[in-house]
Coordinates of N, CA and C in Angstrom, one line a residue:
X13 N 95.1 10.0 44.4 CA 95.6 11.3 44.1 C 96.6 11.8 45.3
X14 N 97.8 12.2 44.9 CA 98.8 12.6 45.9 C 98.9 14.1 45.8
X15 N 98.8 14.7 47.0 CA 98.8 16.2 47.1 C 99.8 16.7 48.1
X16 N 100.6 17.6 47.7 CA 101.6 18.2 48.7 C 101.4 19.7 48.8
X17 N 101.4 20.2 50.0 CA 101.3 21.6 50.2 C 102.6 22.2 50.7
X18 N 103.0 23.3 50.1 CA 104.2 24.0 50.5 C 103.8 25.3 51.2
X19 N 104.3 25.4 52.5 CA 104.0 26.5 53.3 C 105.3 27.3 53.7
X20 N 105.2 28.5 53.9 CA 106.3 29.4 54.4 C 105.7 30.1 55.6
X21 N 106.3 30.0 56.8 CA 105.8 30.6 58.0 C 106.5 31.9 58.3
X22 N 105.8 32.9 58.9 CA 106.4 34.2 59.2 C 107.6 34.1 60.1
X23 N 108.7 34.8 59.8 CA 109.9 34.8 60.6 C 109.6 35.1 62.0
X24 N 108.8 36.1 62.3 CA 108.5 36.6 63.6 C 107.9 35.4 64.4
X25 N 106.9 34.7 63.8 CA 106.3 33.6 64.5 C 107.4 32.5 64.8
X26 N 108.2 32.2 63.8 CA 109.2 31.1 64.0 C 110.2 31.5 65.2
X27 N 110.6 32.7 65.2 CA 111.5 33.1 66.4 C 110.8 32.9 67.7
X28 N 109.5 33.3 67.8 CA 108.7 33.1 69.0 C 108.6 31.6 69.3
X29 N 108.2 30.9 68.3 CA 108.0 29.4 68.5 C 109.3 28.7 69.0
X30 N 110.4 29.0 68.4 CA 111.6 28.4 68.8 C 112.1 28.8 70.2
X31 N 111.7 30.0 70.6 CA 112.1 30.5 71.9 C 111.3 29.7 72.9
X32 N 110.0 29.4 72.6 CA 109.2 28.5 73.5 C 109.6 27.1 73.5
X33 N 110.2 26.6 72.4 CA 110.5 25.2 72.3 C 112.0 25.0 71.9
X34 N 112.9 25.4 72.7 CA 114.3 25.4 72.2 C 114.9 24.0 72.0
X35 N 114.3 23.0 72.7 CA 114.9 21.6 72.6 C 114.4 20.9 71.3
X36 N 113.4 21.4 70.6 CA 112.9 20.7 69.5 C 113.9 20.6 68.3
X37 N 114.8 21.6 68.2 CA 115.7 21.6 67.1 C 116.6 20.4 66.9
X38 N 116.8 19.6 68.0 CA 117.6 18.5 68.0 C 116.8 17.2 67.8
X39 N 115.5 17.3 67.8 CA 114.6 16.1 67.7 C 114.5 15.6 66.3
X40 N 114.1 14.3 66.1 CA 113.8 13.8 64.8 C 112.8 14.7 64.0
X41 N 112.9 14.6 62.7 CA 112.0 15.4 61.9 C 110.5 15.2 62.2
X42 N 110.1 13.9 62.4 CA 108.7 13.6 62.6 C 108.2 14.3 63.9
X43 N 109.0 14.4 64.9 CA 108.6 15.0 66.2 C 108.6 16.5 66.0
X44 N 109.6 17.1 65.3 CA 109.5 18.5 65.0 C 108.3 18.9 64.2
X45 N 108.0 18.1 63.2 CA 106.9 18.5 62.3 C 105.6 18.4 63.0
X46 N 105.4 17.3 63.8 CA 104.2 17.1 64.6 C 103.9 18.3 65.6
X47 N 105.0 18.7 66.3 CA 104.9 19.8 67.2 C 104.5 21.1 66.5
X48 N 105.1 21.3 65.4 CA 104.8 22.6 64.6 C 103.4 22.6 64.2
X49 N 102.9 21.5 63.6 CA 101.5 21.4 63.2 C 100.6 21.6 64.4
X50 N 100.9 21.0 65.5 CA 100.1 21.1 66.7 C 100.0 22.5 67.2
X51 N 100.9 23.4 66.8 CA 100.8 24.8 67.3 C 99.8 25.6 66.5
X52 N 99.3 25.0 65.4 CA 98.2 25.6 64.6 C 98.5 27.0 64.1
X53 N 99.7 27.3 63.6 CA 99.9 28.6 63.1 C 99.4 28.7 61.6
X54 N 98.8 29.8 61.3 CA 98.3 30.0 59.9 C 97.3 29.0 59.5
X55 N 97.5 28.4 58.4 CA 96.7 27.3 57.9 C 97.2 25.9 58.4
X56 N 98.3 25.9 59.1 CA 98.9 24.7 59.6 C 98.7 23.5 58.6
X57 N 98.2 22.4 59.1 CA 97.9 21.3 58.3 C 96.4 21.1 58.0
X58 N 95.7 22.2 58.1 CA 94.2 22.2 58.0 C 93.8 21.7 56.6
X59 N 94.4 22.2 55.6 CA 94.0 21.8 54.2 C 94.3 20.4 54.0
X60 N 95.5 19.9 54.3 CA 95.9 18.5 54.0 C 95.1 17.6 54.9
X61 N 94.8 17.9 56.1 CA 94.0 17.0 57.0 C 92.6 16.9 56.4
X62 N 92.0 18.0 55.9 CA 90.6 17.9 55.3 C 90.6 17.1 54.0
X63 N 91.7 17.3 53.2 CA 91.8 16.6 52.0 C 92.1 15.1 52.1
X64 N 92.8 14.8 53.2 CA 93.0 13.4 53.5 C 91.7 12.7 53.8
X65 N 90.8 13.4 54.4 CA 89.5 12.8 54.7 C 88.6 12.6 53.5
X66 N 89.0 13.3 52.4 CA 88.3 13.1 51.1 C 89.0 12.1 50.2
X67 N 90.0 11.4 50.7 CA 90.7 10.3 50.0 C 92.0 10.7 49.3
X68 N 92.5 11.9 49.5 CA 93.8 12.2 49.0 C 94.9 11.7 49.9
X69 N 96.1 11.3 49.3 CA 97.3 11.1 50.1 C 98.0 12.4 50.2
X70 N 98.3 12.9 51.3 CA 98.8 14.3 51.5 C 100.2 14.4 52.2
X71 N 100.8 15.5 51.9 CA 102.1 15.8 52.6 C 102.1 17.3 52.9
X72 N 102.5 17.7 54.0 CA 102.6 19.1 54.4 C 104.0 19.5 54.8
X73 N 104.6 20.4 54.0 CA 106.0 20.8 54.4 C 106.0 22.4 54.6
X74 N 106.8 22.8 55.5 CA 107.0 24.2 55.8 C 108.5 24.4 55.5
X75 N 108.8 25.1 54.4 CA 110.1 25.0 53.8 C 111.2 25.9 54.5
X76 N 110.7 26.9 55.3 CA 111.7 27.8 55.9 C 112.0 27.5 57.4
X77 N 111.6 26.4 57.9 CA 111.9 26.0 59.3 C 113.3 25.3 59.2
X78 N 114.4 26.0 59.4 CA 115.7 25.5 59.0 C 116.1 24.2 59.8
X79 N 116.0 24.2 61.1 CA 116.4 23.0 61.8 C 115.6 21.8 61.4
X80 N 114.3 22.0 61.2 CA 113.4 20.8 60.9 C 113.7 20.3 59.5
X81 N 113.9 21.2 58.5 CA 114.2 20.8 57.2 C 115.5 20.2 57.0
X82 N 116.5 20.7 57.7 CA 117.9 20.1 57.6 C 117.9 18.8 58.4
X83 N 117.0 18.6 59.4 CA 117.0 17.3 60.0 C 116.4 16.3 59.1
X84 N 115.4 16.7 58.3 CA 114.8 15.7 57.3 C 115.9 15.3 56.3
X85 N 116.7 16.3 55.8 CA 117.8 16.0 54.9 C 118.8 15.0 55.5
X86 N 119.1 15.3 56.7 CA 120.1 14.4 57.4 C 119.6 13.0 57.5
X87 N 118.3 12.8 57.9 CA 117.7 11.5 58.1 C 117.6 10.8 56.7
X88 N 117.4 11.5 55.6 CA 117.2 10.9 54.3 C 118.4 10.8 53.5
X89 N 119.6 11.3 54.1 CA 120.8 11.3 53.3 C 120.9 12.2 52.1
X90 N 120.1 13.3 52.2 CA 120.1 14.3 51.2 C 121.1 15.4 51.4
X91 N 121.9 15.6 50.4 CA 122.9 16.7 50.4 C 122.3 17.9 49.8
X92 N 122.9 19.1 50.2 CA 122.4 20.4 49.7 C 123.5 21.4 49.9
X93 N 123.4 22.4 49.2 CA 124.3 23.6 49.3 C 123.8 24.5 50.4
X94 N 124.7 24.9 51.3 CA 124.2 25.7 52.4 C 123.6 27.0 51.9
X95 N 124.1 27.5 50.8 CA 123.6 28.8 50.2 C 122.2 28.7 49.7
X96 N 121.7 27.4 49.4 CA 120.4 27.2 48.8 C 119.7 26.1 49.5
X97 N 119.9 25.9 50.8 CA 119.3 24.8 51.5 C 117.8 24.7 51.4
X98 N 117.1 25.8 51.5 CA 115.7 25.8 51.5 C 115.1 25.2 50.3
X99 N 115.5 25.6 49.1 CA 114.9 25.1 47.9 C 115.4 23.8 47.5
X100 N 116.6 23.5 47.8 CA 117.2 22.2 47.4 C 116.6 21.1 48.3
X101 N 116.4 21.3 49.6 CA 115.7 20.3 50.4 C 114.2 20.2 50.0
X102 N 113.6 21.3 49.7 CA 112.2 21.2 49.3 C 112.0 20.4 48.0
X103 N 112.9 20.6 47.0 CA 112.8 19.8 45.8 C 113.0 18.3 46.1
X104 N 113.9 18.0 47.1 CA 114.1 16.6 47.4 C 112.9 16.0 48.1
X105 N 112.2 16.8 48.9 CA 111.0 16.3 49.6 C 109.9 16.1 48.6
X106 N 109.8 17.0 47.6 CA 108.7 16.8 46.6 C 109.0 15.6 45.7
X107 N 110.3 15.4 45.4 CA 110.7 14.2 44.6 C 110.3 12.9 45.4
X108 N 110.6 12.9 46.7 CA 110.4 11.8 47.6 C 108.9 11.4 47.7
X109 N 108.0 12.4 47.7 CA 106.6 12.2 47.8 C 105.9 11.9 46.5
X110 N 106.4 12.5 45.4 CA 105.9 12.3 44.1 C 104.4 12.7 44.0
X111 N 104.1 14.0 44.3 CA 102.7 14.4 44.2 C 102.2 14.6 42.8
X112 N 100.9 14.4 42.7 CA 100.2 14.8 41.4 C 99.8 16.3 41.5
X113 N 99.5 16.8 42.7 CA 99.1 18.2 42.8 C 100.0 18.8 43.9
X114 N 100.4 20.1 43.6 CA 101.1 20.9 44.6 C 100.3 22.1 44.9
X115 N 100.1 22.4 46.1 CA 99.5 23.7 46.5 C 100.6 24.6 47.2
X116 N 100.8 25.7 46.6 CA 101.8 26.7 47.1 C 101.1 27.7 47.9
X117 N 101.3 27.8 49.2 CA 100.6 28.7 50.1 C 101.5 29.9 50.4
X118 N 102.2 30.3 49.4 CA 103.1 31.5 49.5 C 103.4 32.0 48.1
X119 N 103.6 33.3 48.0 CA 103.8 33.9 46.7 C 104.9 35.0 46.7
X120 N 105.7 34.9 47.8 CA 106.8 35.9 47.9 C 108.1 35.1 48.0
X121 N 108.2 34.1 48.9 CA 109.4 33.3 49.0 C 109.5 32.4 47.8
X122 N 108.4 31.7 47.5 CA 108.4 30.8 46.4 C 108.3 31.6 45.1
X123 N 109.2 31.4 44.2 CA 109.3 32.2 42.9 C 108.8 31.4 41.7
X124 N 108.6 32.2 40.6 CA 108.3 31.5 39.4 C 109.4 30.6 38.9
X125 N 110.6 31.0 39.1 CA 111.8 30.2 38.7 C 111.8 28.9 39.5
X126 N 111.5 28.9 40.8 CA 111.4 27.7 41.6 C 110.3 26.8 41.1
X127 N 109.1 27.3 40.8 CA 108.0 26.4 40.4 C 108.4 25.8 39.0
X128 N 109.1 26.5 38.2 CA 109.5 25.9 36.9 C 110.5 24.8 37.1
X129 N 111.4 25.0 38.0 CA 112.4 24.0 38.3 C 111.7 22.8 39.0
X130 N 110.8 23.1 39.8 CA 110.0 22.0 40.5 C 109.3 21.1 39.4
X131 N 108.7 21.7 38.5 CA 108.0 21.0 37.4 C 109.0 20.1 36.6
X132 N 110.2 20.7 36.4 CA 111.2 20.1 35.5 C 111.7 18.8 36.3
X133 N 112.0 19.0 37.6 CA 112.6 17.9 38.3 C 111.6 16.9 38.9
X134 N 110.4 17.3 38.9 CA 109.3 16.4 39.5 C 108.2 16.2 38.4
X135 N 108.5 15.4 37.4 CA 107.5 15.3 36.3 C 106.2 14.7 36.6
X136 N 106.0 14.1 37.9 CA 104.7 13.6 38.3 C 103.7 14.7 38.5
X137 N 104.2 15.9 38.8 CA 103.3 17.0 39.1 C 102.4 17.3 37.9
X138 N 101.1 17.2 38.1 CA 100.1 17.5 37.0 C 99.4 18.9 37.2
X139 N 99.4 19.4 38.4 CA 98.7 20.6 38.7 C 99.4 21.4 39.8
X140 N 99.6 22.7 39.6 CA 100.1 23.6 40.6 C 99.1 24.7 40.9
X141 N 98.7 24.8 42.2 CA 97.8 25.8 42.6 C 98.5 26.8 43.6
X142 N 98.2 28.0 43.5 CA 98.8 29.0 44.4 C 97.6 29.7 45.1
X143 N 97.8 29.9 46.4 CA 96.8 30.6 47.3 C 97.3 32.0 47.4
X144 N 96.4 33.0 47.1 CA 96.8 34.4 47.3 C 95.6 35.1 47.9
X145 N 95.8 35.7 49.1 CA 94.7 36.4 49.8 C 95.1 37.8 50.3
X146 N 96.2 38.3 49.7 CA 96.7 39.6 50.2 C 97.5 40.3 49.1
X147 N 97.9 41.5 49.2 CA 98.7 42.2 48.2 C 100.0 41.5 47.9
X148 N 100.4 41.6 46.6 CA 101.7 41.0 46.2 C 102.5 42.0 45.4
X149 N 103.8 41.7 45.3 CA 104.7 42.6 44.6 C 105.1 42.0 43.2
X150 N 105.3 40.7 43.1 CA 105.8 40.1 41.9 C 104.7 39.2 41.3
X151 N 104.2 39.5 40.2 CA 103.1 38.8 39.6 C 103.6 37.6 38.8
X152 N 104.9 37.5 38.6 CA 105.4 36.4 37.7 C 105.1 35.0 38.3
X153 N 105.1 34.9 39.6 CA 104.9 33.5 40.2 C 103.5 33.0 39.8
X154 N 102.5 33.8 39.6 CA 101.2 33.3 39.3 C 101.1 32.8 37.8
X155 N 102.0 33.2 37.0 CA 102.0 32.8 35.6 C 102.5 31.3 35.5
X156 N 103.2 30.9 36.5 CA 103.7 29.5 36.5 C 102.8 28.6 37.2
X157 N 101.6 29.0 37.7 CA 100.6 28.2 38.3 C 99.5 27.9 37.3
X158 N 98.9 26.7 37.6 CA 97.8 26.4 36.7 C 96.5 27.0 37.2
X159 N 96.4 27.2 38.5 CA 95.2 27.8 39.1 C 95.6 28.7 40.3
X160 N 94.9 29.8 40.4 CA 95.1 30.7 41.6 C 93.8 30.6 42.4
X161 N 94.0 30.4 43.7 CA 92.9 30.4 44.7 C 92.9 31.6 45.5
X162 N 91.8 32.2 45.8 CA 91.8 33.4 46.7 C 90.4 33.5 47.4
X163 N 90.4 34.1 48.6 CA 89.2 34.3 49.3 C 88.7 35.8 49.2
X164 N 89.5 36.6 48.4 CA 89.2 38.0 48.2 C 88.5 38.2 46.8
X165 N 87.2 38.5 46.8 CA 86.5 38.7 45.5 C 87.2 39.6 44.5
X166 N 87.8 40.7 45.1 CA 88.5 41.7 44.2 C 89.7 41.1 43.6
X167 N 90.4 40.2 44.3 CA 91.6 39.5 43.8 C 91.2 38.5 42.7
X168 N 90.1 37.8 43.0 CA 89.6 36.9 42.0 C 89.3 37.6 40.6
X169 N 88.6 38.7 40.7 CA 88.4 39.5 39.5 C 89.7 39.9 38.9
X170 N 90.6 40.4 39.7 CA 91.9 40.9 39.2 C 92.6 39.8 38.4
X171 N 92.7 38.6 39.0 CA 93.4 37.5 38.4 C 92.7 37.1 37.1
X172 N 91.4 37.0 37.1 CA 90.7 36.6 35.9 C 90.9 37.6 34.8
X173 N 90.9 38.9 35.1 CA 91.1 39.9 34.1 C 92.6 39.9 33.6
X174 N 93.5 39.4 34.4 CA 94.9 39.3 34.0 C 95.2 38.0 33.3
X175 N 94.1 37.2 33.0 CA 94.3 36.0 32.2 C 94.6 34.7 32.9
X176 N 94.5 34.7 34.3 CA 94.7 33.6 35.1 C 93.4 32.7 35.2
X177 N 93.6 31.5 35.4 CA 92.5 30.6 35.9 C 92.4 30.8 37.4
X178 N 91.3 31.3 37.9 CA 91.2 31.7 39.3 C 89.9 31.3 39.9
X179 N 89.9 30.8 41.1 CA 88.6 30.4 41.8 C 88.5 31.0 43.2
X180 N 87.3 31.4 43.5 CA 87.1 32.0 44.9 C 86.9 30.8 45.9
X181 N 87.7 30.8 46.9 CA 87.6 29.8 48.0 C 87.7 30.5 49.3
X182 N 86.6 30.5 50.1 CA 86.5 31.2 51.3 C 87.4 30.5 52.4
X183 N 87.8 31.4 53.4 CA 88.5 30.9 54.5 C 87.6 29.9 55.3
X184 N 88.3 29.0 56.0 CA 87.5 28.0 56.8 C 88.1 27.9 58.2
X185 N 87.5 27.2 59.1 CA 88.0 27.0 60.4 C 88.1 25.6 60.8
X186 N 89.2 25.1 61.3 CA 89.4 23.7 61.7 C 88.9 23.6 63.2
X187 N 87.9 22.8 63.5 CA 87.4 22.7 64.8 C 88.4 22.1 65.8
X188 N 89.4 21.4 65.3 CA 90.4 20.9 66.2 C 91.1 22.0 67.1
X189 N 91.1 23.2 66.6 CA 91.7 24.3 67.3 C 90.9 24.4 68.7
X190 N 89.6 24.2 68.7 CA 88.9 24.4 69.9 C 89.3 23.3 71.0
X191 N 89.9 22.2 70.6 CA 90.4 21.2 71.5 C 91.6 21.7 72.2
X192 N 92.3 22.7 71.7 CA 93.6 23.1 72.2 C 93.5 24.4 73.1
X193 N 92.3 25.0 73.2 CA 92.2 26.2 74.0 C 91.1 26.0 75.0
X194 N 91.2 26.8 76.0 CA 90.1 26.8 77.1 C 89.1 27.9 76.7
X195 N 88.0 27.4 76.1 CA 87.0 28.4 75.7 C 86.0 28.8 76.8
X196 N 86.3 28.3 78.0 CA 85.4 28.6 79.1 C 85.8 29.8 79.9
X197 N 87.0 30.2 79.7 CA 87.5 31.4 80.5 C 86.9 32.7 80.0
X198 N 86.8 33.6 80.9 CA 86.3 34.9 80.6 C 87.2 35.7 79.7
X199 N 86.7 36.4 78.7 CA 87.5 37.1 77.8 C 88.1 38.3 78.5
X200 N 89.4 38.7 78.2 CA 90.0 39.9 78.8 C 89.9 41.1 77.9
X201 N 89.3 40.9 76.7 CA 89.0 42.0 75.8 C 87.6 41.8 75.3
X202 N 86.8 42.9 75.4 CA 85.4 42.8 75.0 C 85.3 42.9 73.5
X203 N 86.1 43.7 72.8 CA 85.9 43.9 71.4 C 87.3 44.1 70.7
X204 N 87.6 43.2 69.8 CA 88.9 43.2 69.2 C 88.9 43.0 67.7
X205 N 90.0 43.5 67.0 CA 90.2 43.1 65.7 C 91.6 42.5 65.6
X206 N 91.7 41.4 65.0 CA 93.0 40.7 64.7 C 93.1 40.5 63.2
X207 N 94.1 41.1 62.6 CA 94.3 40.9 61.2 C 95.2 41.9 60.6
X208 N 95.3 41.9 59.3 CA 96.2 42.8 58.6 C 95.5 44.1 58.1
X209 N 96.4 45.1 58.0 CA 95.9 46.3 57.4 C 97.0 46.7 56.4
X210 N 96.8 46.4 55.1 CA 97.8 46.7 54.1 C 97.3 47.9 53.4
X211 N 98.2 49.0 53.4 CA 97.9 50.2 52.7 C 98.5 50.2 51.3
X212 N 97.7 49.8 50.3 CA 98.2 49.9 48.9 C 97.1 50.3 48.0
X213 N 97.3 50.3 46.7 CA 96.4 50.9 45.8 C 95.0 50.2 45.8
X214 N 94.9 48.9 46.1 CA 93.6 48.3 46.0 C 93.2 47.6 47.3
X215 N 93.8 47.8 48.4 CA 93.5 46.9 49.5 C 93.3 47.7 50.8
X216 N 92.3 47.3 51.5 CA 92.0 47.6 52.9 C 91.7 49.1 53.2
X217 N 91.3 49.8 52.2 CA 90.9 51.2 52.5 C 89.6 51.3 53.2
X218 N 88.7 50.4 52.8 CA 87.4 50.4 53.5 C 87.6 49.8 54.9
X219 N 88.5 48.8 55.0 CA 88.8 48.2 56.3 C 89.3 49.3 57.3
X220 N 90.3 50.1 56.8 CA 90.9 51.1 57.6 C 89.8 52.2 58.0
X221 N 88.9 52.5 57.1 CA 87.9 53.5 57.4 C 87.0 53.0 58.5
X222 N 86.6 51.7 58.4 CA 85.7 51.1 59.4 C 86.4 51.1 60.8
X223 N 87.7 50.7 60.8 CA 88.4 50.6 62.0 C 88.6 51.9 62.7
X224 N 88.9 52.9 61.9 CA 89.1 54.3 62.4 C 87.8 54.8 63.0
X225 N 86.7 54.5 62.4 CA 85.4 54.9 62.9 C 85.1 54.2 64.3
X226 N 85.4 52.9 64.3 CA 85.2 52.1 65.5 C 86.1 52.6 66.7
X227 N 87.3 53.0 66.3 CA 88.2 53.6 67.3 C 87.6 54.8 68.0
X228 N 86.9 55.6 67.2 CA 86.3 56.8 67.7 C 85.1 56.5 68.6
X229 N 84.4 55.4 68.3 CA 83.1 55.2 69.0 C 83.1 54.0 70.0
X230 N 84.2 53.2 70.0 CA 84.2 52.1 70.9 C 85.5 51.9 71.5
X231 N 85.7 50.9 72.4 CA 87.0 50.6 73.0 C 87.7 49.5 72.3
X232 N 87.5 49.3 71.0 CA 88.1 48.2 70.3 C 89.6 48.2 70.5
X233 N 90.1 47.0 70.6 CA 91.6 46.8 70.7 C 92.0 46.2 69.4
X234 N 93.1 46.6 68.8 CA 93.6 46.2 67.5 C 94.9 45.5 67.6
X235 N 95.0 44.3 67.1 CA 96.3 43.6 66.9 C 96.5 43.4 65.4
X236 N 97.5 44.1 64.9 CA 97.7 44.1 63.4 C 99.2 44.2 63.1
X237 N 99.5 43.9 61.8 CA 100.9 44.1 61.4 C 101.1 45.5 60.7
X238 N 100.1 46.4 60.9 CA 100.3 47.8 60.4 C 101.6 48.4 61.0
X239 N 102.4 48.9 60.1 CA 103.8 49.3 60.5 C 103.8 50.7 61.0
X240 N 103.0 51.6 60.5 CA 103.1 53.0 60.9 C 101.7 53.6 61.2
X241 N 101.1 53.2 62.3 CA 99.8 53.8 62.7 C 99.9 55.3 62.9
X242 N 98.9 56.0 62.6 CA 99.0 57.5 62.7 C 99.1 57.8 64.2
X243 N 99.7 59.0 64.5 CA 99.9 59.4 65.8 C 98.6 59.6 66.6
X244 N 97.6 60.0 65.8 CA 96.3 60.2 66.4 C 95.7 58.9 67.1
X245 N 96.0 57.8 66.4 CA 95.4 56.5 66.9 C 96.4 55.5 67.5
X246 N 97.7 55.9 67.6 CA 98.7 55.0 68.0 C 98.3 54.4 69.4
X247 N 97.8 55.3 70.3 CA 97.6 54.9 71.7 C 96.5 53.7 71.7
X248 N 95.7 53.6 70.7 CA 94.6 52.6 70.7 C 95.0 51.3 70.1
X249 N 96.2 51.3 69.5 CA 96.6 50.0 68.9 C 97.4 49.2 69.9
X250 N 97.0 47.9 70.0 CA 97.7 47.0 70.9 C 99.0 46.6 70.4

């Protein structure tokens, strides 16, 4: 069974990553890809590495890393329009690998129209799965997937009620990360929260309530993508 995972990395992370590794942009695709996976951002190649151990043939692509993707196209002699390089190169990569299963780890950049086009141009695809673990704006992309996976029980219920085939899959941890950090050093923060705080109709209200209570009672430090913390608590947000 051949399985390909499509990832999209946060722009802020990629800017930081390329600032730290400016010379990588001119390196061969394999070197760029290995270095990016070694940085362990997000889910990195954790899924595909684990599935390889279960007997799958896997491929991991991150479609919005421009220098890396265009280097792949150059090495493979693949032409593309500059106005649509991301999706045209991605389709060429999927065609080259010929997966039976595609896992889409993004539901904002990857659209329903793109998944439909992918199925049309890559007839070997038998199953498309989408991972969703946070609020979304456009529900159409999920209608073009065969299965939705989520670690959020409320989202699983929501998708099932909306008529999707959905399964609960918890987050996991790749122990290889421990090989890349010095776990023997003393912590410089005693108590911290690292994660998202999305203020919308169905998400993170209980999380916000708990964090606000902890801010009153403890010296918790918070690293989050919350855009507008209240004035009352801004001083406590890292």
